[in-house]
Coordinates of C-alpha atoms in Angstrom, one line a residue:
M1 CA -4.0 -10.2 -13.9
I2 CA -1.2 -9.2 -16.2
P3 CA 1.6 -11.8 -16.5
F4 CA 5.2 -10.8 -15.8
H5 CA 7.3 -10.2 -18.9
F6 CA 11.1 -10.1 -19.2
L7 CA 11.2 -6.3 -18.4
D8 CA 9.1 -6.9 -15.3
F9 CA 11.6 -9.4 -13.9
V10 CA 14.5 -7.0 -14.7
F11 CA 12.8 -4.2 -12.9
F12 CA 11.9 -6.5 -10.0
L13 CA 15.5 -7.6 -9.4
F14 CA 17.0 -4.2 -10.1
P15 CA 16.6 -2.7 -6.6
F16 CA 18.0 -5.7 -4.8
V17 CA 21.2 -5.6 -7.0
I18 CA 21.6 -1.9 -6.5
I19 CA 21.0 -2.1 -2.6
I20 CA 23.7 -4.8 -2.4
L21 CA 26.2 -2.7 -4.4
L22 CA 25.5 0.4 -2.3
L23 CA 25.7 -1.7 0.9
F24 CA 29.2 -2.7 0.2
R25 CA 30.2 0.8 -0.9
F26 CA 28.7 2.8 2.0
R27 CA 28.1 0.3 4.8
S28 CA 29.3 1.1 8.4
K29 CA 32.9 0.1 8.7
Q30 CA 33.4 1.2 12.3
N31 CA 32.3 -0.7 15.4
S32 CA 31.0 2.5 17.1
T33 CA 27.5 3.4 18.0
K34 CA 28.0 7.0 16.9
E35 CA 28.9 5.8 13.4
Y36 CA 26.1 3.2 13.4
F37 CA 23.3 5.5 14.6
Q38 CA 24.6 8.9 13.4
A39 CA 27.2 8.4 10.6
E40 CA 29.7 10.3 12.7
G41 CA 27.9 13.5 11.8
S42 CA 29.2 13.5 8.2
L43 CA 26.2 13.4 5.8
S44 CA 25.7 16.1 3.2
W45 CA 22.4 18.0 3.2
F46 CA 21.2 16.3 0.0
V47 CA 21.8 12.7 1.3
A48 CA 20.4 13.5 4.8
G49 CA 17.3 15.3 3.3
T50 CA 16.6 12.7 0.7
A51 CA 16.9 10.0 3.2
M52 CA 14.2 11.7 5.3
V53 CA 11.9 11.9 2.3
A54 CA 12.6 8.2 1.4
T55 CA 11.5 7.2 4.9
T56 CA 8.3 9.0 4.8
F57 CA 7.7 7.6 1.3
A58 CA 6.6 4.2 2.6
A59 CA 4.7 1.6 0.7
D60 CA 1.7 2.6 2.6
T61 CA 1.7 6.2 1.6
P62 CA 0.1 6.0 -1.9
L63 CA -2.5 3.6 -0.5
A64 CA -3.4 5.9 2.4
V65 CA -3.6 8.9 0.0
T66 CA -5.9 6.7 -2.2
E67 CA -8.1 6.0 0.8
I68 CA -8.3 9.7 1.6
I69 CA -9.0 10.9 -2.0
R70 CA -11.7 8.2 -2.6
G71 CA -13.5 9.4 0.6
Q72 CA -12.9 13.2 0.5
G73 CA -11.3 14.1 -2.8
I74 CA -8.1 16.1 -3.3
S75 CA -9.1 18.4 -0.5
G76 CA -8.9 15.4 1.9
N77 CA -5.1 15.6 1.5
W78 CA -5.0 18.5 4.0
I79 CA -5.2 15.7 6.6
W80 CA -1.5 15.4 6.0
W81 CA -0.6 18.6 4.0
Y82 CA -1.1 20.6 7.2
M83 CA 2.1 19.0 8.5
A84 CA 4.1 21.2 6.3
V85 CA 3.5 24.0 8.8
G86 CA 5.4 22.1 11.5
G87 CA 8.0 21.0 8.9
F88 CA 9.0 24.5 8.0
V89 CA 9.0 25.5 11.7
T90 CA 11.4 22.7 12.3
V91 CA 13.6 23.9 9.4
F92 CA 13.8 27.6 10.4
F93 CA 13.5 27.4 14.2
F94 CA 14.9 24.1 15.3
S95 CA 17.2 22.4 12.7
K96 CA 20.3 24.4 13.8
L97 CA 19.4 24.0 17.5
W98 CA 19.4 20.2 17.0
K99 CA 22.7 20.2 15.3
R100 CA 24.3 22.5 18.0
S101 CA 23.1 20.1 20.8
G102 CA 25.6 17.5 19.7
A103 CA 23.2 14.7 20.7
T104 CA 23.3 11.2 19.2
T105 CA 19.5 10.8 19.3
D106 CA 16.8 13.4 20.0
L107 CA 16.1 11.6 23.3
E108 CA 19.7 12.3 24.4
L109 CA 18.5 15.9 24.5
I110 CA 16.5 15.1 27.6
G111 CA 19.8 14.6 29.5
L112 CA 21.1 17.8 28.2
R113 CA 18.0 19.9 28.8
Y114 CA 16.7 18.4 32.1
S115 CA 18.2 17.2 35.4
G116 CA 17.6 14.7 38.2
K117 CA 16.1 11.2 38.3
E118 CA 13.0 12.4 36.6
A119 CA 15.0 13.2 33.5
D120 CA 16.6 9.7 33.5
F121 CA 13.0 8.2 33.9
L122 CA 11.6 10.3 31.1
R123 CA 14.4 9.4 28.7
G124 CA 14.1 5.7 29.3
F125 CA 10.3 5.8 29.3
K126 CA 10.2 7.6 25.9
A127 CA 12.9 5.3 24.6
F128 CA 10.7 2.2 25.2
V129 CA 7.3 3.8 24.3
I130 CA 8.5 5.5 21.1
G131 CA 11.4 3.3 20.2
F132 CA 9.5 0.0 20.6
L133 CA 5.8 0.3 21.1
L134 CA 5.0 3.3 18.7
N135 CA 7.6 2.1 16.3
L136 CA 5.8 -1.2 16.1
V137 CA 2.6 0.7 15.2
I138 CA 4.3 2.5 12.5
L139 CA 6.0 -0.6 11.1
G140 CA 2.8 -2.5 11.5
W141 CA 1.0 -0.2 9.1
V142 CA 3.9 -0.3 6.7
N143 CA 3.8 -4.1 6.7
L144 CA 0.0 -3.9 6.3
A145 CA 0.5 -1.9 3.2
M146 CA 2.8 -4.6 1.8
L147 CA 0.2 -7.3 2.6
K148 CA -2.2 -5.3 0.5
I149 CA 0.3 -4.9 -2.3
I150 CA 1.7 -8.4 -2.6
P151 CA -1.5 -10.2 -3.8
V152 CA -1.7 -7.8 -6.7
F153 CA 1.7 -8.9 -8.1
F154 CA 1.7 -12.5 -6.7
P155 CA -1.9 -13.7 -6.5
N156 CA -1.1 -17.3 -6.1
V157 CA 1.4 -16.9 -3.2
T158 CA 0.5 -16.3 0.4
G159 CA 1.3 -12.6 1.1
S160 CA 2.6 -13.1 4.6
H161 CA 5.2 -15.6 3.3
I162 CA 6.7 -13.0 0.9
L163 CA 6.6 -10.4 3.7
I164 CA 8.7 -12.6 5.9
Y165 CA 11.4 -12.8 3.2
L166 CA 11.3 -9.0 2.7
L167 CA 11.6 -8.5 6.4
L168 CA 14.6 -10.8 6.6
F169 CA 16.3 -9.0 3.7
G170 CA 15.5 -5.6 5.4
V171 CA 17.0 -6.7 8.7
F172 CA 20.0 -8.1 7.0
Y173 CA 21.0 -4.9 5.2
T174 CA 20.0 -2.6 8.0
S175 CA 22.2 -4.5 10.5
I176 CA 25.2 -4.2 8.1
A177 CA 24.7 -0.8 6.7
G178 CA 24.3 1.5 9.7
L179 CA 22.9 4.9 9.2
R180 CA 25.4 6.0 6.6
G181 CA 24.7 3.0 4.4
I182 CA 21.0 3.3 4.9
S183 CA 21.0 6.9 4.0
Y184 CA 22.8 6.3 0.6
I185 CA 20.6 3.4 -0.2
D186 CA 17.6 5.7 0.7
V187 CA 18.7 8.2 -2.0
F188 CA 18.5 5.5 -4.7
Q189 CA 15.2 4.1 -3.3
F190 CA 13.5 7.5 -3.2
F191 CA 14.3 8.4 -6.8
L192 CA 13.3 4.9 -8.0
A193 CA 10.0 5.0 -6.2
W194 CA 9.3 8.6 -7.2
I195 CA 10.1 8.1 -10.9
G196 CA 8.1 4.9 -11.0
C197 CA 5.0 6.7 -9.6
I198 CA 5.4 9.5 -12.2
I199 CA 5.5 6.9 -15.1
F200 CA 2.6 5.0 -13.6
A201 CA 0.5 8.1 -13.3
Y202 CA 1.1 9.0 -16.9
F203 CA 0.0 5.7 -18.3
A204 CA -3.0 5.5 -15.8
V205 CA -4.3 8.9 -16.9
N206 CA -4.0 8.0 -20.5
L207 CA -5.8 4.7 -20.4
P208 CA -8.6 4.6 -23.0
S209 CA -11.2 4.1 -20.4
V210 CA -10.1 7.3 -18.7
G211 CA -9.4 9.6 -21.7
G212 CA -6.6 11.8 -20.4
L213 CA -6.9 14.6 -18.0
E214 CA -9.9 16.1 -19.6
G215 CA -11.7 12.7 -19.7
L216 CA -10.8 12.2 -16.0
K217 CA -12.1 15.6 -15.1
H218 CA -15.5 14.9 -16.7
K219 CA -15.9 11.5 -15.2
L220 CA -15.4 12.7 -11.7
D221 CA -17.7 14.5 -9.2
A222 CA -16.7 18.1 -9.1
N223 CA -16.1 18.0 -5.4
K224 CA -13.5 15.3 -5.8
I225 CA -11.1 17.6 -7.6
L226 CA -11.4 20.6 -5.3
F227 CA -8.1 21.7 -3.8
F228 CA -9.7 23.6 -0.9
P229 CA -12.7 22.1 0.9
N230 CA -16.1 23.7 0.3
G231 CA -17.9 22.1 3.3
E232 CA -20.1 19.9 1.1
L233 CA -20.4 16.2 1.3
G234 CA -17.5 14.3 -0.2
T235 CA -14.9 16.9 0.7
L236 CA -13.0 17.6 3.9
P237 CA -15.2 19.7 6.3
W238 CA -14.3 23.3 6.6
D239 CA -14.0 23.2 10.4
H240 CA -11.6 20.2 10.1
F241 CA -9.5 22.1 7.7
L242 CA -9.1 25.0 10.0
I243 CA -8.3 22.8 13.1
L244 CA -5.6 21.0 11.1
L245 CA -3.9 24.2 10.1
T246 CA -4.2 26.0 13.4
V247 CA -3.9 23.3 16.1
L248 CA -2.9 19.9 14.8
W249 CA 0.5 20.9 13.5
W250 CA 1.8 21.8 17.0
S251 CA -0.2 19.5 19.2
S252 CA 0.3 15.9 18.0
W253 CA 3.4 13.6 17.8
Y254 CA 3.5 12.0 14.4
P255 CA 6.5 10.2 12.8
G256 CA 8.3 12.5 10.4
S257 CA 6.5 15.6 11.6
E258 CA 7.1 15.8 15.3
P259 CA 6.6 19.3 16.7
G260 CA 9.9 20.9 17.1
G261 CA 11.6 18.1 15.1
G262 CA 12.4 14.8 16.5
G263 CA 12.5 11.1 15.7
Y264 CA 14.2 10.0 12.6
I265 CA 14.1 13.6 11.3
A266 CA 16.2 14.8 14.2
Q267 CA 18.4 11.7 13.7
R268 CA 19.2 12.7 10.1
I269 CA 19.7 16.4 11.1
L270 CA 22.1 15.3 13.8
A271 CA 24.0 13.2 11.2
T272 CA 24.6 16.2 8.9
K273 CA 28.1 17.6 8.8
N274 CA 27.3 21.1 10.0
E275 CA 24.5 23.6 10.8
N276 CA 24.2 24.8 7.2
A277 CA 23.7 21.2 6.0
A278 CA 21.1 20.7 8.8
L279 CA 19.2 23.7 7.6
K280 CA 19.3 22.9 3.9
G281 CA 18.7 19.1 4.4
S282 CA 15.6 19.6 6.5
L283 CA 14.4 22.2 3.9
W284 CA 14.8 19.9 1.0
F285 CA 12.9 17.2 3.0
V286 CA 9.9 19.4 3.6
V287 CA 9.8 20.7 0.0
A288 CA 10.2 17.2 -1.5
H289 CA 7.8 15.6 0.9
Y290 CA 4.9 18.0 0.5
F291 CA 5.4 19.6 -3.0
V292 CA 7.5 17.2 -5.2
R293 CA 5.8 13.9 -4.6
P294 CA 2.0 14.1 -4.2
W295 CA 0.6 14.7 -7.6
P296 CA 1.4 11.3 -9.2
W297 CA -0.4 9.6 -6.3
I298 CA -3.4 11.9 -6.6
L299 CA -3.9 11.3 -10.3
V300 CA -3.7 7.5 -9.9
A301 CA -6.1 7.6 -6.9
L302 CA -8.6 9.6 -9.1
V303 CA -8.2 7.1 -11.9
S304 CA -9.0 4.3 -9.4
L305 CA -12.2 6.2 -8.4
V306 CA -13.3 6.3 -12.0
L307 CA -12.5 2.6 -12.7
Y308 CA -13.6 1.1 -9.4
P309 CA -16.2 3.4 -7.8
N310 CA -17.7 0.8 -5.5
L311 CA -14.7 -0.4 -3.4
S312 CA -15.3 -0.6 0.4
E313 CA -13.4 1.7 2.8
I314 CA -11.2 -1.2 3.9
E315 CA -10.4 -2.1 0.3
S316 CA -10.2 1.5 -1.1
G317 CA -6.4 1.7 -0.8
K318 CA -6.1 -1.2 -3.1
G319 CA -7.6 0.9 -5.9
F320 CA -4.1 2.4 -6.5
L321 CA -2.8 -1.1 -7.2
M322 CA -5.8 -2.3 -9.2
V323 CA -5.1 0.3 -11.9
L324 CA -2.0 -1.8 -12.8
Q325 CA -4.3 -4.4 -14.2
E326 CA -5.7 -2.0 -16.8
G327 CA -3.6 -2.5 -19.9
M328 CA -0.3 -1.2 -18.7
P329 CA 2.7 -1.6 -21.0
S330 CA 5.3 -4.3 -20.5
G331 CA 7.6 -3.6 -17.6
M332 CA 5.2 -1.4 -15.7
M333 CA 4.2 -4.1 -13.3
G334 CA 7.9 -4.8 -12.5
L335 CA 8.7 -1.1 -12.3
M336 CA 5.9 -0.4 -9.8
L337 CA 6.8 -3.6 -7.8
S338 CA 10.4 -2.3 -7.5
A339 CA 9.1 1.2 -6.5
F340 CA 7.0 -0.3 -3.7
L341 CA 9.8 -2.5 -2.6
A342 CA 12.1 0.5 -2.5
A343 CA 9.6 2.6 -0.6
Y344 CA 9.0 -0.3 1.9
L345 CA 12.6 -1.2 2.5
S346 CA 13.7 2.5 3.0
T347 CA 11.1 3.0 5.7
L348 CA 11.8 -0.4 7.3
A349 CA 15.5 0.2 7.5
T350 CA 15.2 3.6 9.0
H351 CA 12.7 2.6 11.6
L352 CA 14.7 -0.4 12.6
N353 CA 17.9 1.6 13.1
W354 CA 16.1 4.5 14.7
G355 CA 14.2 2.3 17.2
A356 CA 17.4 0.4 18.1
S357 CA 19.2 3.7 18.7
Y358 CA 16.6 4.7 21.3
L359 CA 16.7 1.3 23.1
V360 CA 20.4 1.1 23.1
N361 CA 21.6 4.7 23.5
D362 CA 18.7 6.0 25.7
L363 CA 17.4 3.0 27.7
L364 CA 20.0 0.2 28.0
R365 CA 23.2 2.2 28.3
P366 CA 22.0 4.8 30.9
M367 CA 20.1 2.1 32.8
T368 CA 22.8 -0.5 33.1
K369 CA 25.7 2.0 33.4
V370 CA 28.1 -0.8 32.5
D371 CA 31.4 0.0 30.8
K372 CA 31.1 -2.2 27.8
P373 CA 32.7 -1.6 24.3
D374 CA 30.5 -0.2 21.5
F375 CA 30.6 -3.6 19.7
Y376 CA 28.7 -5.1 22.6
Y377 CA 25.8 -2.6 22.2
L378 CA 25.9 -3.0 18.4
K379 CA 25.2 -6.8 18.8
I380 CA 22.3 -6.0 21.1
S381 CA 21.0 -3.5 18.5
Y382 CA 20.9 -6.4 16.0
G383 CA 18.8 -8.5 18.3
I384 CA 16.4 -5.5 18.9
Q385 CA 16.0 -5.0 15.2
I386 CA 15.1 -8.7 14.7
L387 CA 12.6 -8.6 17.6
T388 CA 11.0 -5.4 16.3
A389 CA 10.6 -6.9 12.8
V390 CA 9.0 -10.0 14.1
C391 CA 6.5 -8.2 16.3
S392 CA 5.6 -5.7 13.5
F393 CA 4.9 -8.7 11.3
F394 CA 2.3 -10.2 13.7
L395 CA 0.8 -6.7 14.4
A396 CA 0.2 -6.2 10.7
V397 CA -1.2 -9.8 10.1
Y398 CA -3.5 -9.9 13.1
G399 CA -4.0 -6.3 14.5
M400 CA -4.8 -3.7 11.8
E401 CA -7.4 -3.1 9.2
T402 CA -6.9 0.3 7.5
I403 CA -3.8 2.4 7.2
K404 CA -5.7 5.7 7.6
G405 CA -7.2 4.4 10.8
A406 CA -3.7 3.9 12.3
W407 CA -2.8 7.5 11.2
V408 CA -5.8 9.0 13.0
F409 CA -5.4 6.9 16.1
L410 CA -1.8 8.1 16.5
L411 CA -2.7 11.7 16.0
E412 CA -5.5 11.6 18.6
A413 CA -3.6 9.6 21.2
S414 CA -0.6 12.0 21.1
S415 CA -2.4 15.3 20.8
G416 CA -1.4 16.6 24.3
I417 CA 2.3 16.1 23.8
G418 CA 3.4 18.4 20.9
F419 CA 3.1 21.7 22.8
I420 CA 5.8 20.7 25.2
L421 CA 8.2 19.4 22.5
I422 CA 8.2 23.0 21.2
A423 CA 8.0 24.9 24.4
R424 CA 11.1 23.1 26.0
W425 CA 13.3 25.0 23.5
F426 CA 11.9 28.4 24.3
F427 CA 10.8 28.5 28.0
W428 CA 13.3 27.7 30.6
R429 CA 10.7 26.7 33.2
I430 CA 9.7 23.6 31.3
S431 CA 11.2 20.6 33.2
A432 CA 11.2 16.8 32.9
W433 CA 8.3 16.8 35.3
T434 CA 6.3 18.9 32.8
E435 CA 7.1 16.5 29.9
I436 CA 6.2 13.5 32.1
L437 CA 2.8 15.2 32.9
A438 CA 2.2 15.7 29.2
F439 CA 2.6 12.0 28.5
I440 CA 0.2 11.2 31.3
L441 CA -2.4 13.9 30.3
S442 CA -2.5 13.1 26.7
P443 CA -4.0 9.5 26.8
I444 CA -6.3 10.5 29.7
L445 CA -7.7 13.5 27.9
Y446 CA -8.0 11.5 24.7
L447 CA -10.1 8.9 26.5
L448 CA -12.2 11.7 28.1
F449 CA -12.9 13.6 25.0
S450 CA -12.9 10.9 22.3
V451 CA -14.2 7.8 24.1
Y452 CA -16.3 9.1 27.0
L453 CA -17.7 12.5 25.6
K454 CA -17.7 11.0 22.0
A455 CA -15.9 14.0 20.4
V456 CA -15.1 13.1 16.8
F457 CA -11.8 13.7 14.9
P458 CA -10.4 16.4 14.8
Y459 CA -12.4 18.0 17.6
S460 CA -11.1 15.3 20.0
I461 CA -7.5 16.6 19.2
F462 CA -8.6 20.3 19.5
Y463 CA -10.1 19.8 23.0
T464 CA -7.2 17.6 24.2
A465 CA -4.5 20.0 22.8
I466 CA -6.0 23.2 24.3
T467 CA -6.8 21.6 27.7
S468 CA -3.4 20.0 28.1
S469 CA -1.6 23.2 27.0
I470 CA -3.3 25.2 29.7
I471 CA -2.7 22.6 32.4
L472 CA 1.0 22.3 31.3
I473 CA 1.7 26.0 31.3
L474 CA 0.2 26.3 34.8
S475 CA 2.2 23.3 36.0
T476 CA 5.5 24.9 35.2
Y477 CA 4.9 27.3 38.1
V478 CA 4.1 24.5 40.5
L479 CA 6.4 21.6 39.5
P480 CA 10.1 21.6 40.4
T481 CA 12.4 23.2 37.7
T482 CA 15.6 22.0 36.2
N483 CA 18.9 22.5 37.9
R484 CA 20.1 26.0 36.9
E485 CA 23.6 24.9 35.9
V486 CA 22.2 22.3 33.5
L487 CA 19.9 25.1 32.0
L488 CA 22.8 27.4 31.5
R489 CA 24.9 24.8 29.9
F490 CA 22.1 23.9 27.6
Y491 CA 21.5 27.5 26.7
E492 CA 25.0 28.2 25.9
T493 CA 25.4 25.0 23.8
T494 CA 22.2 25.2 21.7
K495 CA 21.7 29.0 21.7
P496 CA 17.9 29.1 21.6
P497 CA 16.1 32.5 21.3
F498 CA 16.9 34.7 24.4
F499 CA 13.5 36.2 25.0
F500 CA 11.9 33.4 27.0
W501 CA 15.1 32.6 28.7
R502 CA 15.6 36.0 30.3
G503 CA 14.1 34.8 33.7
L504 CA 16.9 32.4 34.0
F505 CA 19.5 35.1 34.4
K506 CA 20.1 37.2 37.5
K507 CA 20.3 41.0 37.4
N508 CA 23.6 42.3 35.8
E509 CA 24.4 38.7 34.7
E510 CA 25.5 38.7 31.1
P511 CA 24.6 35.5 29.2
K512 CA 27.4 34.2 27.0
Q513 CA 24.9 33.4 24.2
I514 CA 23.7 37.0 23.7
I515 CA 26.5 37.6 21.2
Y516 CA 25.0 34.9 19.0
P517 CA 22.4 36.5 16.6
N518 CA 18.8 35.4 17.3
R519 CA 17.0 35.8 14.0
L520 CA 13.4 35.1 14.9
I521 CA 12.1 37.5 12.3
V522 CA 14.0 35.7 9.6
S523 CA 12.8 32.4 10.9
F524 CA 9.2 33.6 10.7
L525 CA 9.8 34.9 7.2
G526 CA 11.3 31.6 6.1
T527 CA 8.4 29.6 7.5
L528 CA 5.8 31.8 5.8
S529 CA 7.7 31.7 2.6
G530 CA 8.0 28.0 2.7
L531 CA 4.3 27.6 3.1
C532 CA 3.7 29.9 0.2
F533 CA 6.1 27.9 -1.9
V534 CA 4.6 24.5 -1.1
F535 CA 0.9 25.4 -1.0
G536 CA 1.2 27.9 -3.9
G537 CA 3.1 25.3 -5.9
L538 CA 0.5 22.5 -5.2
Y539 CA -2.3 24.9 -6.1
S540 CA -0.6 26.0 -9.3
I541 CA -0.2 22.3 -10.4
Q542 CA -3.9 21.9 -9.6
C543 CA -4.8 24.8 -11.9
L544 CA -2.5 23.5 -14.6
V545 CA -3.8 19.9 -14.5
W546 CA -7.4 21.0 -14.6
R547 CA -6.8 24.0 -16.8
K548 CA -8.4 26.4 -14.4
G549 CA -7.9 30.2 -14.5
E550 CA -6.8 30.5 -10.9
M551 CA -3.2 30.0 -11.9
I552 CA -2.9 33.8 -11.7
I553 CA -3.3 33.4 -7.9
G554 CA -1.2 30.3 -7.3
L555 CA 1.8 31.1 -9.4
P556 CA 2.6 34.6 -7.8
I557 CA 2.3 33.0 -4.3
F558 CA 4.6 30.2 -5.4
L559 CA 7.2 32.6 -6.8
L560 CA 7.0 34.9 -3.8
G561 CA 7.6 31.9 -1.6
F562 CA 10.6 30.9 -3.6
F563 CA 12.1 34.3 -3.3
G564 CA 11.4 34.4 0.5
L565 CA 13.0 31.0 1.0
Y566 CA 16.1 32.1 -0.9
V567 CA 16.5 35.2 1.2
S568 CA 15.9 33.4 4.5
I569 CA 18.3 30.7 3.8
Q570 CA 21.0 33.2 2.8
M571 CA 20.5 35.1 6.0
L572 CA 20.5 32.1 8.3
Q573 CA 23.5 30.3 6.8
E574 CA 26.8 30.6 8.6
K575 CA 29.4 32.4 6.6
K576 CA 31.9 29.7 6.9
E577 CA 31.2 26.0 6.6
S578 CA 32.4 24.3 9.7

């Protein structure tokens, strides 16, 4: 274990000082729920987009990526890279629709899109299940990551005790900051964590026992550095790769990559100042999340495989941290500790605020229907955040083993839900009953295919997604539909593509929205261009790092994607900033 030097202590204290300064500069100063949960819709695209990236850059992320790479090599990252498909679909098809809706949370959309008591039930049910139960699972694995990280830096202190202090600090500044303050703090935390990982990767690769990139390459099994799987042992199976890219991106609910947008991604989109900011902010998030960040993690994970080849699956994520003990320069321990703290606190703050927004705005307020001032609901939100933090602590300490295992469980258990979250924007016959049925079907089909029929991941998701989609489409012609006036109002407010909404209108009835341009072709172009940009860019870096000749393939795809993105953004932006 390397002892802390003066620079380590400086870097360790640095994020706390900056967070306090940013907290007093950008904290929520209005006692309104719209300010506290949505920053009054005033965030710039850069702040909103970077805050999204910071939230997904949790302390668990490098450890989970290390678990994946140690098991399946670089190609194993497709288990999360595939989510870029849904990310770009959100950017080009849904970001502007979310902003036009004017909702405070994405669950408020249920009240705008559906009608009747079934809509009220659905909104409250999702608020509790997602805002509390699933949020606990997410925060549980984030806390689990910190329990793995803390002993590396403080081997003589009980990790759970330090975690309690971190949770207290996170709850404190989250309660004061509101979404505006959290978002500005997230910008600082993202760049601190990202730069820290880049510096760490540089020193890790250049350790004498590794020998630079060439030495790393020669010490690894060839399958571990494949970008695309080849079907052999030690890489991601080909059939899994195809299912991930063709089915998983639209079928499963997952935080940060919900089909059609949603969760804290929608929260930040709704917090932007206009539709152009919503479009550009969500684009920056997807590009930064899938293209800008991964390679430092990948390199350190590969170094850990060389230095510690015999770690168990449960301990494999720790390989990322153990590299810190291999002759790093003074200050590196403190810098990486501050990077992990920044990543942890940014995720914790967003999820506490986001979960409280559901439980207050979408469960308590509609259910009680009591005319209380906003300050009353803000006090309740503080209590909810404390309760969530406490429960997530106990879940991490007593209820979880591996981070990757929590990922896979969440993907499998929600694999019948995603289709409806997309279809509700495009097909007018989708009703609250359809979405309720989706939430009932998903766990039942998961138990059928995964537990009873023993289908393995990702086939369990494939069978659940296809079966549930067919049943849900057929159910729209049997179940009651939404009130027509509600549908018309939703259509005229959000302006979704007209094609699948034609059946709503009577003969000779002119929809008001038809004058608004529906640019589906441009949206498709933008989505394909974005995928070329991200995947072509990742592959180009792969070729550059390992000095492979395939750069001639990756670089043109990357540049073509960049040009397509530029053209698409220019065509979809409004001429005047609102």
